[in-house]
Amino acid sequence: MFDVMVILPLAATGAGAILIMLVAAFETFRREGISILGMGLFAFAFFIQLTVDNSGDIYPFAEVFNGMLVANTFTKVAGLIILACGFFSALAAQTYFTQNKGFVLEFYCMLLFAAFGMLLLTMVAELITLFIALEIMSLAVYTLVGYDRHSVVRAEAVLKYLMLGAFAGAFYVMGAVLVYAGTGSTSFAAIGAVVADSGYLSNPALVGGSFLILFAFLFKAAAFPFHAWVIDVYDGAPLPVTAFMATAVKTSIFAVLANFLLINPEVHQGWVTFLFYLSILTMFAGNLIAIGQQNLKRMLAASGIVHTGYLLIALVALGSERFSGGAILFYLAAYGVATLGLFVALSYLSGQDERRVSFDDFRGLAKVRPYSAACIAIFLLSMAGIPPTAGFMGKFYIIAGAFQAGHAVLAVLGIVSSILSLWYYLRLIIVMYFREPEQRFEVAELTLAPLGTIVLAVCVFAISFYPVVL
Amino acid sequence: MVHTDHDLLTRRCRLMGRLSSLLPALLFILTCRFWPAIVDGQTYLFDAPWLPSLDLSLRFRLDGLSLLFALIITGAGTFVSLYSSSYLGGHRHCGRYFFFLHAFMLSMLGLVLADNLLLLFVFWEGTTIFSFLLIGFDHESKTARENARQSLLVTGGGGLALLLGILLLKIAGGSYIISSWPAAGEMVRQHHLYPFILLAVLLGAMTKSAQFPFHFWLPNAMSAPTPISAFLHAATMVKAGIYLLMRCHPLLGGTPAWTTALVLIGGFTAVWGAVQALGPRDLKRILAYTTIMALGILTMFLGGQTAPALTAAVTFLMVHALYKAALFLAVGSIDHSAGSRIIDSLGGLWRAMPLTAVAVGAACLSMAGFPLFFGFIGKEIMYEGALAKEMYPVFAVTAAVLANALMTAVAAIVLFGPFFGSARAPRQQIHESPWTMWLGPLVLGGVGILFGLIPEWVSRVLIEPAVRSFHPGPEEIRLVFFHGLNLPLLLSLVTLCCGATLYLLRHRACRLVATVVEKLPATFEGLYNLGLSGFMNGAGLLTGRLQNGSLHFYLAVIVSTVILGVGWPWIGKLSGIFGRWPESIDTTALALLLFVSGSVFVVVTARKRLAAIGGLGGVGAGVALIFLLFGAPDIAMTQLLVETLTVIFVSLVMLRLPAIEQARRRTVRRRCLDGGLALAGGLLLTSLLIGVGSEPLDRSLTSYFEANSYLAAHGRNIVNVILVDFRSFDTLGEIIVVVLAAWAAVTLIRKPMEP
């Protein structure tokens, strides 16, 4: 019975997706109804996940699944973040499609399938299942990005994403094959046992394979130099989808990477130097790209690269004393709340056909819609890591962890990078508060997004003051 | 209509200002209630847990030093908000202004009351941000925005250096709790991280308190409204760095590095600031440079270890807060009434603005250090402190005398320039400002005289508790009205004489300074601007180069990174790996290999889509045949079916696209690069596979399935059993993938709904 509870959120999202698919086929529901249904399913799965007590490692249905899946507090919290991201993306979509073309009833079905893949991804303990989870997630996200086939921008975005994503998938499979060849197993734990026994660097197939796998993940997480797609794709995707990609995809990828590395400390040792330089390059490349952007979505995409850099710092410091996956999840939650908040706010502020997306379009927002502007300012400050927001706590914890792991250079550069990032976050605040308004920022009736924005703004502080994850 | 609106705004603004000045006033009274107990040596503590896992607690502490700062902050805050209620007139963003002002004041109070270093940092950043918002308050001016950004980048950067120092301190064994520092001092000073901690903390303090070479932001910050300059950039915020140094004194102070760094930096800043004060003609900028000088003096004396040096720092801190706030507020009044603060266009104002003139007179005499004024007491103890032997007396005394002499001259310029001499504008046009605006300067100037008359009392109730809280020692701390004939008095006389001479030569001196400052080949502000523009250009260049939107380029970067990343570990081992090349290759396999390679060649070079798709099919079929050849007929079957379907689908889609001939041909160079990349990738994977294939095959899985498929799953076809039983969960996942792909296709074909 308990095992059922552990995988119930997973089953609920999968079954929910199929339910929506069926409902959509009969076209009995219209947009409103199906939006509520989608949000309800996410909320339902979230609360089940919340009630399950996952302390210690649980292998649900160990006999049947042969230990393919593992559940613990880490996967629980990662799942909660993903489901919350799904809920708020669904909420943003509800509002977004009142003013934008291109809604199909299956939108929520794809969203739920993507969440299903992500939940699976957080729980996998084995390379083949991992690939399937990755594919479920990726296919659903490709569809979400590009289903509006009349838009050239979206078509370009999805083509780029699909092409490059296919390469990443191929790298992953090659890597998995080589790792299997090198260790004789596909299960994380068994790989860990072999590596602990015979060493990491002495096994060329394992090294090559694991690096190929790492590259596939770095592609999905948009680390330098695999980051280039992220700007065009985030820009081209519809706003709610961008929100979902920016938060949930990143969460699941880092969850599975952290899971893998926590079980395989030797592999971690082998990767540390590489991750060290990569995190620095990622942070600075992201910052430099973000500074040059005029478009908010592109700026957020570039700043997402910077946040990937911070998470890579956390991966470098993983396993040191007092520092475990908790910090990564906390950062992901803090980042997720702020990013989602921004996108939810944009979903109603951007107006018909996303016509307000550049910095200058938000001139004087504070005058016309003071609450929205205040919320956006809170989200931006949290992303920049200004105390006492959740973003500061997350950054502080990661930087303190880097210090404890003996990577003072990384910590210093992390701090420098956060100074640089102030540049583009403050820019929007300045534009909103210090310029005269030229538009009225009218908003469609009957939308939930403004409410969601305020809830998320409260969350920024709630997470900061009650950091349950730590 | 417009007129009425403005009146309404003015009235609202005035009301808002007066009401909100009750907040600092109440806080001031509240602080005063603790005062007697603090003088008796008590300390108040308040502790509430916040984030135990981060060692962050809401821990506040009120001791002599905090009390002194809290009194200055709330006292000055009261006058400044009162003053602003009139100064701002009918400004549209009045509410925002007072919100920022009081938010800043509360952050500053939090900063001086925090007993947890992390908490202190949180408030520290708060003051930086509100200072940024207040400097940029006049947001329609580009200069104001740029200056706001400059101060934010400089002080914010310093703040993060401080955070770094805090984290290092924790590693070195220090605690975040300030109260527990005296005990840990020795250990931290011995630690090998000590130099780095010192450097980081110094960077934080130097940027915040405008020490050379980070001093340039302070004069530029004068684009803030004048009351803000008085409050933030004279009385309180710039003192945060000084406060930090005082707090850190028991923990980090006392080492040769500390003393040398502070004395040299402080001394140089003081002299350089004072010299530059002679250059500008704008009263506010002059005052800004004198603030830099004062901050330099404070830093220099904090380098000392003995009671006189530290007493000098605390005393001068008070002296400066009193006269500088008064002067800034008065300059604002002048600007408000006479419409200018350029010294050359002002004169003879004392008739029109007598009360302001009195206030400025008192403040300037205190600044110049005339006897009977608090400034004189401050200067006496300063020279006494400078003569202490750990302070490099020759350097310290020279710096102090020079800086003070220049200060005397500047005080005279500020006093005589606008108020005496011939009037530049008809008297009728200039009126004394409203009471809210002259009250502050007058009271602050008056306190300067009062404290000058009762120095013993001041030292007992204010200076001594403050010094004791960061320098507990047996030495006597006492200020006296007259020290008797001694060396400090002599130095005071020398200072006054030099100052007077300088004032007489002021035209020549001012011109000289202005020329020299202009001729300086490289200033740190120039360096800052250079760095900023270089950074922007770099960002643009990088974005243009790396982010060019070309899928081909993105792919090339990704593939080459993978090749390098995976390949570098055994570039050296390549020969060894190829040494294990199988000795004999089956001729059928060789033929298939040639077939597949030929098909690939066709795909790459084809100038017709159909030919390319055909080539792709050839590759797939060849691979299927390879499977067949090596004994996997079921996989070969699957591969063949999938390949056939793929070819059909791809041709359906591809043939609707424009023909390849119309596309631009890639250049030869690019084709060579692409080809090289492809070859390198192939070489890498081949070598990896040979490396793997030469090891004996691990048959454990095969034997496991052979042994268990019938027993555990009751199936004889092992592949089927694996698919539907051992790995049924993965099969389910695969089915979902297929459904998703189908559904994606359906979604793409169906007509989307209108909003």
Coordinates of N, CA and C in Angstrom, one line a residue, chain A residues 80-251:
Chain A
L80 N 7.8 17.9 -5.6 CA 6.9 19.0 -5.1 C 7.2 20.3 -6.0
I81 N 8.5 20.6 -6.2 CA 8.8 21.8 -6.9 C 8.3 21.6 -8.3
I82 N 8.5 20.4 -8.9 CA 8.0 20.3 -10.3 C 6.5 20.4 -10.4
L83 N 5.8 19.8 -9.5 CA 4.3 19.9 -9.5 C 3.9 21.3 -9.3
A84 N 4.5 22.0 -8.4 CA 4.2 23.4 -8.2 C 4.4 24.2 -9.4
C85 N 5.6 24.0 -10.1 CA 5.8 24.7 -11.4 C 4.8 24.4 -12.4
G86 N 4.3 23.1 -12.4 CA 3.3 22.7 -13.4 C 2.0 23.5 -13.1
F87 N 1.7 23.5 -11.8 CA 0.4 24.2 -11.4 C 0.5 25.7 -11.8
F88 N 1.6 26.4 -11.5 CA 1.6 27.8 -11.9 C 1.7 28.0 -13.4
S89 N 2.4 27.1 -14.1 CA 2.4 27.3 -15.5 C 1.0 27.1 -16.1
A90 N 0.3 26.1 -15.5 CA -1.1 25.9 -16.0 C -1.9 27.2 -15.7
L91 N -1.7 27.8 -14.6 CA -2.4 29.0 -14.2 C -2.0 30.1 -15.2
A92 N -0.7 30.2 -15.5 CA -0.3 31.2 -16.4 C -1.0 31.0 -17.8
A93 N -1.0 29.7 -18.1 CA -1.6 29.4 -19.5 C -3.1 29.8 -19.5
Q94 N -3.8 29.6 -18.4 CA -5.2 29.9 -18.4 C -5.4 31.4 -18.7
T95 N -4.5 32.2 -18.1 CA -4.7 33.7 -18.4 C -4.1 34.0 -19.8
Y96 N -3.0 33.4 -20.1 CA -2.3 33.7 -21.4 C -3.2 33.5 -22.6
F97 N -3.9 32.4 -22.6 CA -4.7 32.1 -23.8 C -6.0 32.8 -23.9
T98 N -6.3 33.7 -22.9 CA -7.4 34.6 -23.1 C -7.0 35.7 -24.0
Q99 N -5.7 35.9 -24.1 CA -5.3 37.0 -25.0 C -4.4 36.6 -26.2
N100 N -4.1 35.3 -26.2 CA -3.2 34.9 -27.3 C -3.8 33.7 -28.1
K101 N -3.4 33.7 -29.3 CA -3.9 32.6 -30.2 C -3.2 31.3 -29.9
G102 N -3.7 30.3 -30.5 CA -2.9 29.0 -30.5 C -3.2 28.1 -29.4
F103 N -4.4 28.1 -28.8 CA -4.7 27.2 -27.8 C -5.3 25.9 -28.4
V104 N -4.8 24.8 -27.9 CA -5.4 23.5 -28.3 C -5.8 22.8 -27.0
L105 N -6.8 22.0 -27.0 CA -7.3 21.4 -25.8 C -6.2 20.5 -25.2
E106 N -5.4 20.0 -26.0 CA -4.4 19.0 -25.5 C -3.2 19.7 -24.8
F107 N -3.3 21.0 -24.7 CA -2.1 21.7 -24.1 C -1.9 21.2 -22.7
Y108 N -2.9 21.0 -21.9 CA -2.7 20.6 -20.5 C -2.3 19.1 -20.5
C109 N -2.7 18.4 -21.5 CA -2.3 17.0 -21.6 C -0.8 16.9 -21.7
M110 N -0.3 17.7 -22.6 CA 1.2 17.7 -22.8 C 1.9 18.2 -21.6
L111 N 1.3 19.2 -20.9 CA 1.9 19.7 -19.7 C 2.0 18.6 -18.6
L112 N 0.9 17.8 -18.5 CA 0.9 16.8 -17.5 C 1.9 15.6 -17.9
F113 N 1.9 15.3 -19.2 CA 2.9 14.3 -19.6 C 4.3 14.7 -19.3
A114 N 4.6 16.0 -19.6 CA 5.9 16.5 -19.3 C 6.2 16.4 -17.8
A115 N 5.3 16.7 -17.0 CA 5.5 16.6 -15.6 C 5.7 15.2 -15.2
F116 N 4.9 14.3 -15.9 CA 5.1 12.8 -15.6 C 6.5 12.4 -15.9
G117 N 7.0 12.8 -17.0 CA 8.4 12.5 -17.3 C 9.4 13.0 -16.3
M118 N 9.1 14.3 -15.9 CA 10.0 14.9 -14.9 C 10.0 14.2 -13.5
L119 N 8.8 13.8 -13.1 CA 8.7 13.1 -11.8 C 9.4 11.8 -11.9
L120 N 9.3 11.2 -13.0 CA 10.0 9.9 -13.2 C 11.5 10.1 -13.2
L121 N 11.9 11.2 -13.8 CA 13.3 11.6 -13.9 C 13.9 11.8 -12.5
T122 N 13.1 12.4 -11.6 CA 13.7 12.6 -10.3 C 13.8 11.3 -9.5
M123 N 13.0 10.3 -9.9 CA 13.0 9.1 -9.1 C 13.9 7.9 -9.7
V124 N 14.3 8.1 -10.9 CA 15.0 7.0 -11.6 C 16.3 6.6 -10.9
A125 N 16.6 5.3 -10.9 CA 17.9 4.9 -10.3 C 18.6 4.0 -11.3
E126 N 18.4 4.2 -12.6 CA 18.8 3.3 -13.6 C 18.9 4.0 -14.9
L127 N 19.8 3.6 -15.8 CA 20.1 4.4 -17.0 C 19.0 4.3 -18.1
I128 N 18.5 3.1 -18.2 CA 17.5 2.9 -19.3 C 16.2 3.6 -19.0
T129 N 15.7 3.5 -17.8 CA 14.5 4.2 -17.3 C 14.7 5.7 -17.4
L130 N 15.9 6.1 -17.1 CA 16.3 7.5 -17.2 C 16.1 8.0 -18.6
F131 N 16.5 7.2 -19.6 CA 16.4 7.6 -21.0 C 14.9 7.8 -21.3
I132 N 14.1 6.8 -20.9 CA 12.7 6.9 -21.2 C 12.0 8.1 -20.6
A133 N 12.4 8.4 -19.3 CA 11.8 9.5 -18.7 C 12.2 10.8 -19.4
L134 N 13.5 10.8 -19.8 CA 14.0 12.0 -20.5 C 13.3 12.2 -21.8
E135 N 13.0 11.1 -22.5 CA 12.3 11.2 -23.8 C 10.9 11.7 -23.6
I136 N 10.2 11.1 -22.6 CA 8.8 11.5 -22.3 C 8.8 13.0 -22.1
M137 N 9.7 13.5 -21.2 CA 9.7 14.9 -20.9 C 10.0 15.7 -22.2
S138 N 11.0 15.3 -22.9 CA 11.5 16.1 -24.0 C 10.4 16.2 -25.1
L139 N 9.8 15.0 -25.5 CA 8.8 15.1 -26.5 C 7.7 16.0 -26.2
A140 N 7.2 15.9 -24.9 CA 6.1 16.7 -24.5 C 6.5 18.2 -24.6
V141 N 7.7 18.5 -24.2 CA 8.1 19.9 -24.2 C 8.3 20.4 -25.7
Y142 N 8.8 19.5 -26.5 CA 8.9 19.9 -28.0 C 7.5 20.3 -28.5
T143 N 6.6 19.5 -28.2 CA 5.2 19.7 -28.7 C 4.7 21.0 -28.1
L144 N 4.9 21.2 -26.8 CA 4.4 22.4 -26.2 C 5.0 23.7 -26.8
V145 N 6.3 23.6 -27.1 CA 7.0 24.8 -27.7 C 6.4 25.1 -29.1
G146 N 6.2 24.0 -29.9 CA 6.0 24.3 -31.3 C 4.6 24.0 -31.8
Y147 N 3.6 23.8 -31.0 CA 2.3 23.4 -31.6 C 1.6 24.5 -32.3
D148 N 2.0 25.7 -32.1 CA 1.4 26.8 -32.8 C 2.1 26.9 -34.2
R149 N 1.7 26.1 -35.1 CA 2.5 26.0 -36.4 C 2.4 27.2 -37.3
H150 N 1.5 28.1 -36.9 CA 1.4 29.3 -37.8 C 2.4 30.4 -37.5
S151 N 3.1 30.2 -36.4 CA 4.0 31.2 -36.0 C 5.4 30.8 -36.4
V152 N 6.1 31.7 -37.2 CA 7.4 31.3 -37.7 C 8.4 31.3 -36.6
V153 N 8.3 32.2 -35.6 CA 9.2 32.2 -34.5 C 9.2 30.9 -33.8
R154 N 7.9 30.4 -33.5 CA 7.8 29.1 -32.8 C 8.4 28.0 -33.6
A155 N 8.1 28.0 -34.9 CA 8.6 26.9 -35.7 C 10.1 26.9 -35.7
E156 N 10.7 28.1 -35.7 CA 12.2 28.1 -35.7 C 12.7 27.6 -34.4
A157 N 12.0 28.0 -33.3 CA 12.4 27.6 -31.9 C 12.3 26.1 -31.8
V158 N 11.2 25.5 -32.2 CA 11.1 24.1 -32.0 C 12.0 23.3 -32.9
L159 N 12.3 23.9 -34.1 CA 13.3 23.1 -35.0 C 14.6 23.1 -34.3
K160 N 15.1 24.3 -33.8 CA 16.4 24.3 -33.1 C 16.4 23.3 -31.9
Y161 N 15.4 23.4 -31.1 CA 15.3 22.6 -29.9 C 15.3 21.1 -30.3
L162 N 14.5 20.8 -31.3 CA 14.4 19.4 -31.6 C 15.7 18.8 -32.2
M163 N 16.3 19.6 -33.1 CA 17.5 19.1 -33.7 C 18.6 18.9 -32.6
L164 N 18.8 20.0 -31.9 CA 19.9 19.9 -30.9 C 19.6 18.9 -29.8
G165 N 18.3 18.8 -29.4 CA 17.8 17.9 -28.4 C 18.0 16.5 -28.9
A166 N 17.8 16.2 -30.2 CA 18.0 14.9 -30.7 C 19.5 14.5 -30.6
F167 N 20.4 15.4 -30.8 CA 21.8 15.2 -30.6 C 22.1 14.8 -29.2
A168 N 21.5 15.6 -28.3 CA 21.7 15.3 -26.9 C 21.2 14.0 -26.5
G169 N 20.0 13.6 -27.1 CA 19.5 12.3 -26.8 C 20.4 11.2 -27.3
A170 N 21.0 11.4 -28.5 CA 21.9 10.4 -29.0 C 23.2 10.3 -28.2
F171 N 23.7 11.5 -27.7 CA 24.8 11.4 -26.8 C 24.5 10.6 -25.6
Y172 N 23.3 10.8 -25.1 CA 23.0 10.1 -23.9 C 23.0 8.6 -24.1
V173 N 22.4 8.2 -25.2 CA 22.3 6.7 -25.5 C 23.7 6.1 -25.7
M174 N 24.5 6.8 -26.5 CA 25.9 6.3 -26.6 C 26.6 6.2 -25.3
G175 N 26.4 7.2 -24.5 CA 27.0 7.3 -23.2 C 26.5 6.1 -22.3
A176 N 25.2 5.9 -22.3 CA 24.7 4.8 -21.5 C 25.3 3.4 -21.9
V177 N 25.4 3.3 -23.3 CA 25.9 2.0 -23.8 C 27.4 1.8 -23.3
L178 N 28.1 2.9 -23.4 CA 29.5 2.8 -23.0 C 29.7 2.5 -21.5
V179 N 28.8 3.2 -20.7 CA 28.9 3.0 -19.2 C 28.5 1.5 -18.9
Y180 N 27.5 1.0 -19.6 CA 27.1 -0.4 -19.4 C 28.3 -1.3 -19.8
A181 N 28.9 -1.0 -20.9 CA 30.1 -1.8 -21.3 C 31.2 -1.7 -20.3
G182 N 31.4 -0.6 -19.7 CA 32.5 -0.4 -18.8 C 32.2 -1.0 -17.4
T183 N 30.9 -1.1 -17.0 CA 30.6 -1.5 -15.6 C 29.8 -2.8 -15.6
G184 N 29.1 -3.1 -16.7 CA 28.3 -4.3 -16.7 C 27.0 -4.1 -16.0
S185 N 26.6 -2.9 -15.8 CA 25.3 -2.7 -15.2 C 24.7 -1.3 -15.6
T186 N 23.4 -1.2 -15.5 CA 22.8 0.1 -15.8 C 22.2 0.8 -14.5
S187 N 22.3 0.1 -13.4 CA 21.7 0.7 -12.2 C 22.8 1.6 -11.5
F188 N 22.3 2.7 -11.0 CA 23.2 3.7 -10.4 C 24.0 3.0 -9.3
A189 N 23.3 2.3 -8.5 CA 24.0 1.7 -7.3 C 25.1 0.7 -7.7
A190 N 24.8 -0.1 -8.7 CA 25.7 -1.1 -9.2 C 26.9 -0.4 -9.9
I191 N 26.6 0.6 -10.6 CA 27.7 1.4 -11.2 C 28.6 1.9 -10.1
G192 N 28.0 2.5 -9.1 CA 28.7 3.0 -8.0 C 29.6 2.0 -7.4
A193 N 29.1 0.8 -7.2 CA 29.9 -0.3 -6.6 C 31.1 -0.7 -7.4
V194 N 30.9 -0.7 -8.8 CA 32.0 -1.1 -9.6 C 33.1 0.0 -9.6
V195 N 32.6 1.3 -9.6 CA 33.6 2.4 -9.6 C 34.3 2.4 -8.3
A196 N 33.6 2.2 -7.2 CA 34.3 2.2 -5.9 C 35.3 1.1 -5.9
D197 N 35.0 0.0 -6.6 CA 35.9 -1.2 -6.5 C 37.1 -1.0 -7.4
S198 N 36.9 -0.6 -8.7 CA 38.0 -0.6 -9.6 C 38.5 0.8 -10.0
G199 N 37.9 1.8 -9.5 CA 38.4 3.2 -9.8 C 37.7 3.7 -11.0
Y200 N 37.7 5.0 -11.2 CA 37.0 5.7 -12.3 C 37.8 5.9 -13.5
L201 N 39.0 6.6 -13.3 CA 39.8 7.0 -14.4 C 40.4 5.9 -15.1
S202 N 40.5 4.7 -14.5 CA 41.2 3.6 -15.1 C 40.3 2.9 -16.1
N203 N 39.1 3.3 -16.2 CA 38.1 2.6 -17.0 C 37.7 3.5 -18.2
P204 N 38.3 3.4 -19.4 CA 38.1 4.4 -20.4 C 36.6 4.4 -20.9
A205 N 36.0 3.3 -21.0 CA 34.6 3.3 -21.5 C 33.7 4.0 -20.5
L206 N 34.0 3.8 -19.2 CA 33.2 4.5 -18.2 C 33.4 6.0 -18.3
V207 N 34.6 6.4 -18.4 CA 34.9 7.8 -18.4 C 34.2 8.4 -19.6
G208 N 34.4 7.8 -20.8 CA 33.8 8.4 -22.0 C 32.3 8.4 -22.0
G209 N 31.8 7.3 -21.5 CA 30.3 7.2 -21.4 C 29.7 8.2 -20.5
S210 N 30.4 8.3 -19.3 CA 29.8 9.2 -18.3 C 29.9 10.6 -18.8
F211 N 30.9 10.9 -19.5 CA 31.0 12.3 -20.0 C 30.0 12.6 -21.0
L212 N 29.7 11.6 -21.9 CA 28.6 11.8 -22.9 C 27.3 12.0 -22.2
I213 N 27.1 11.2 -21.1 CA 25.8 11.4 -20.4 C 25.8 12.8 -19.7
L214 N 26.9 13.2 -19.2 CA 27.0 14.5 -18.6 C 26.6 15.6 -19.6
F215 N 27.2 15.4 -20.8 CA 27.0 16.5 -21.8 C 25.5 16.5 -22.2
A216 N 24.9 15.4 -22.2 CA 23.4 15.4 -22.6 C 22.7 16.2 -21.5
F217 N 23.0 16.0 -20.3 CA 22.3 16.7 -19.2 C 22.7 18.2 -19.2
L218 N 23.9 18.5 -19.5 CA 24.3 19.9 -19.5 C 23.6 20.6 -20.7
F219 N 23.3 19.9 -21.7 CA 22.5 20.5 -22.8 C 21.1 20.8 -22.3
K220 N 20.5 19.9 -21.6 CA 19.2 20.2 -21.1 C 19.2 21.3 -20.1
A221 N 20.2 21.4 -19.3 CA 20.3 22.4 -18.3 C 20.8 23.7 -18.8
A222 N 21.2 23.7 -20.1 CA 21.7 25.0 -20.7 C 23.0 25.5 -20.0
A223 N 24.0 24.6 -19.9 CA 25.3 25.1 -19.4 C 26.2 25.5 -20.6
F224 N 27.1 26.4 -20.3 CA 28.0 26.7 -21.4 C 28.9 25.5 -21.7
P225 N 29.2 25.2 -22.9 CA 28.8 25.9 -24.2 C 27.6 25.2 -24.9
F226 N 26.8 24.6 -24.1 CA 25.6 24.0 -24.7 C 24.3 24.9 -24.5
H227 N 24.6 26.2 -24.3 CA 23.5 27.0 -23.8 C 22.8 27.8 -25.0
A228 N 23.4 27.7 -26.2 CA 23.0 28.7 -27.2 C 21.5 28.6 -27.6
W229 N 21.0 27.3 -27.6 CA 19.6 27.2 -28.0 C 18.7 27.9 -27.1
V230 N 19.1 28.0 -25.8 CA 18.1 28.4 -24.8 C 17.5 29.7 -25.0
I231 N 18.3 30.7 -25.6 CA 17.8 32.0 -25.8 C 16.7 32.0 -26.9
D232 N 17.0 31.4 -28.0 CA 16.0 31.4 -29.1 C 14.8 30.6 -28.7
V233 N 15.0 29.5 -28.0 CA 13.9 28.6 -27.7 C 12.9 29.3 -26.7
Y234 N 13.5 29.8 -25.6 CA 12.7 30.4 -24.6 C 12.0 31.6 -25.2
D235 N 12.6 32.3 -26.1 CA 12.0 33.4 -26.8 C 10.9 33.0 -27.7
G236 N 11.1 31.9 -28.4 CA 10.1 31.5 -29.3 C 8.9 30.8 -28.7
A237 N 9.1 30.2 -27.5 CA 8.0 29.4 -26.9 C 6.9 30.4 -26.4
P238 N 5.7 29.9 -26.2 CA 4.7 30.7 -25.6 C 5.1 30.9 -24.1
L239 N 4.7 32.0 -23.5 CA 5.1 32.4 -22.2 C 5.0 31.3 -21.1
P240 N 3.8 30.7 -21.0 CA 3.6 29.7 -19.9 C 4.6 28.5 -20.2
V241 N 4.8 28.2 -21.4 CA 5.7 27.1 -21.7 C 7.1 27.4 -21.3
T242 N 7.5 28.7 -21.7 CA 8.8 29.1 -21.3 C 9.0 29.0 -19.7
A243 N 7.9 29.4 -19.0 CA 8.0 29.4 -17.6 C 8.2 27.9 -17.1
F244 N 7.5 27.0 -17.7 CA 7.6 25.6 -17.4 C 9.0 25.1 -17.7
M245 N 9.5 25.4 -18.9 CA 10.8 24.9 -19.2 C 11.9 25.5 -18.3
A246 N 11.8 26.8 -18.0 CA 12.8 27.4 -17.3 C 12.9 26.8 -15.9
T247 N 11.8 26.4 -15.3 CA 11.8 26.0 -13.9 C 11.8 24.4 -13.8
A248 N 10.8 23.8 -14.3 CA 10.6 22.4 -14.0 C 11.6 21.5 -14.7
V249 N 11.9 21.9 -16.0 CA 13.0 21.1 -16.7 C 14.3 21.1 -15.9
K250 N 14.6 22.3 -15.5 CA 15.9 22.5 -14.8 C 15.9 21.7 -13.5
T251 N 14.8 21.8 -12.8 CA 14.7 21.1 -11.5 C 14.9 19.6 -11.7

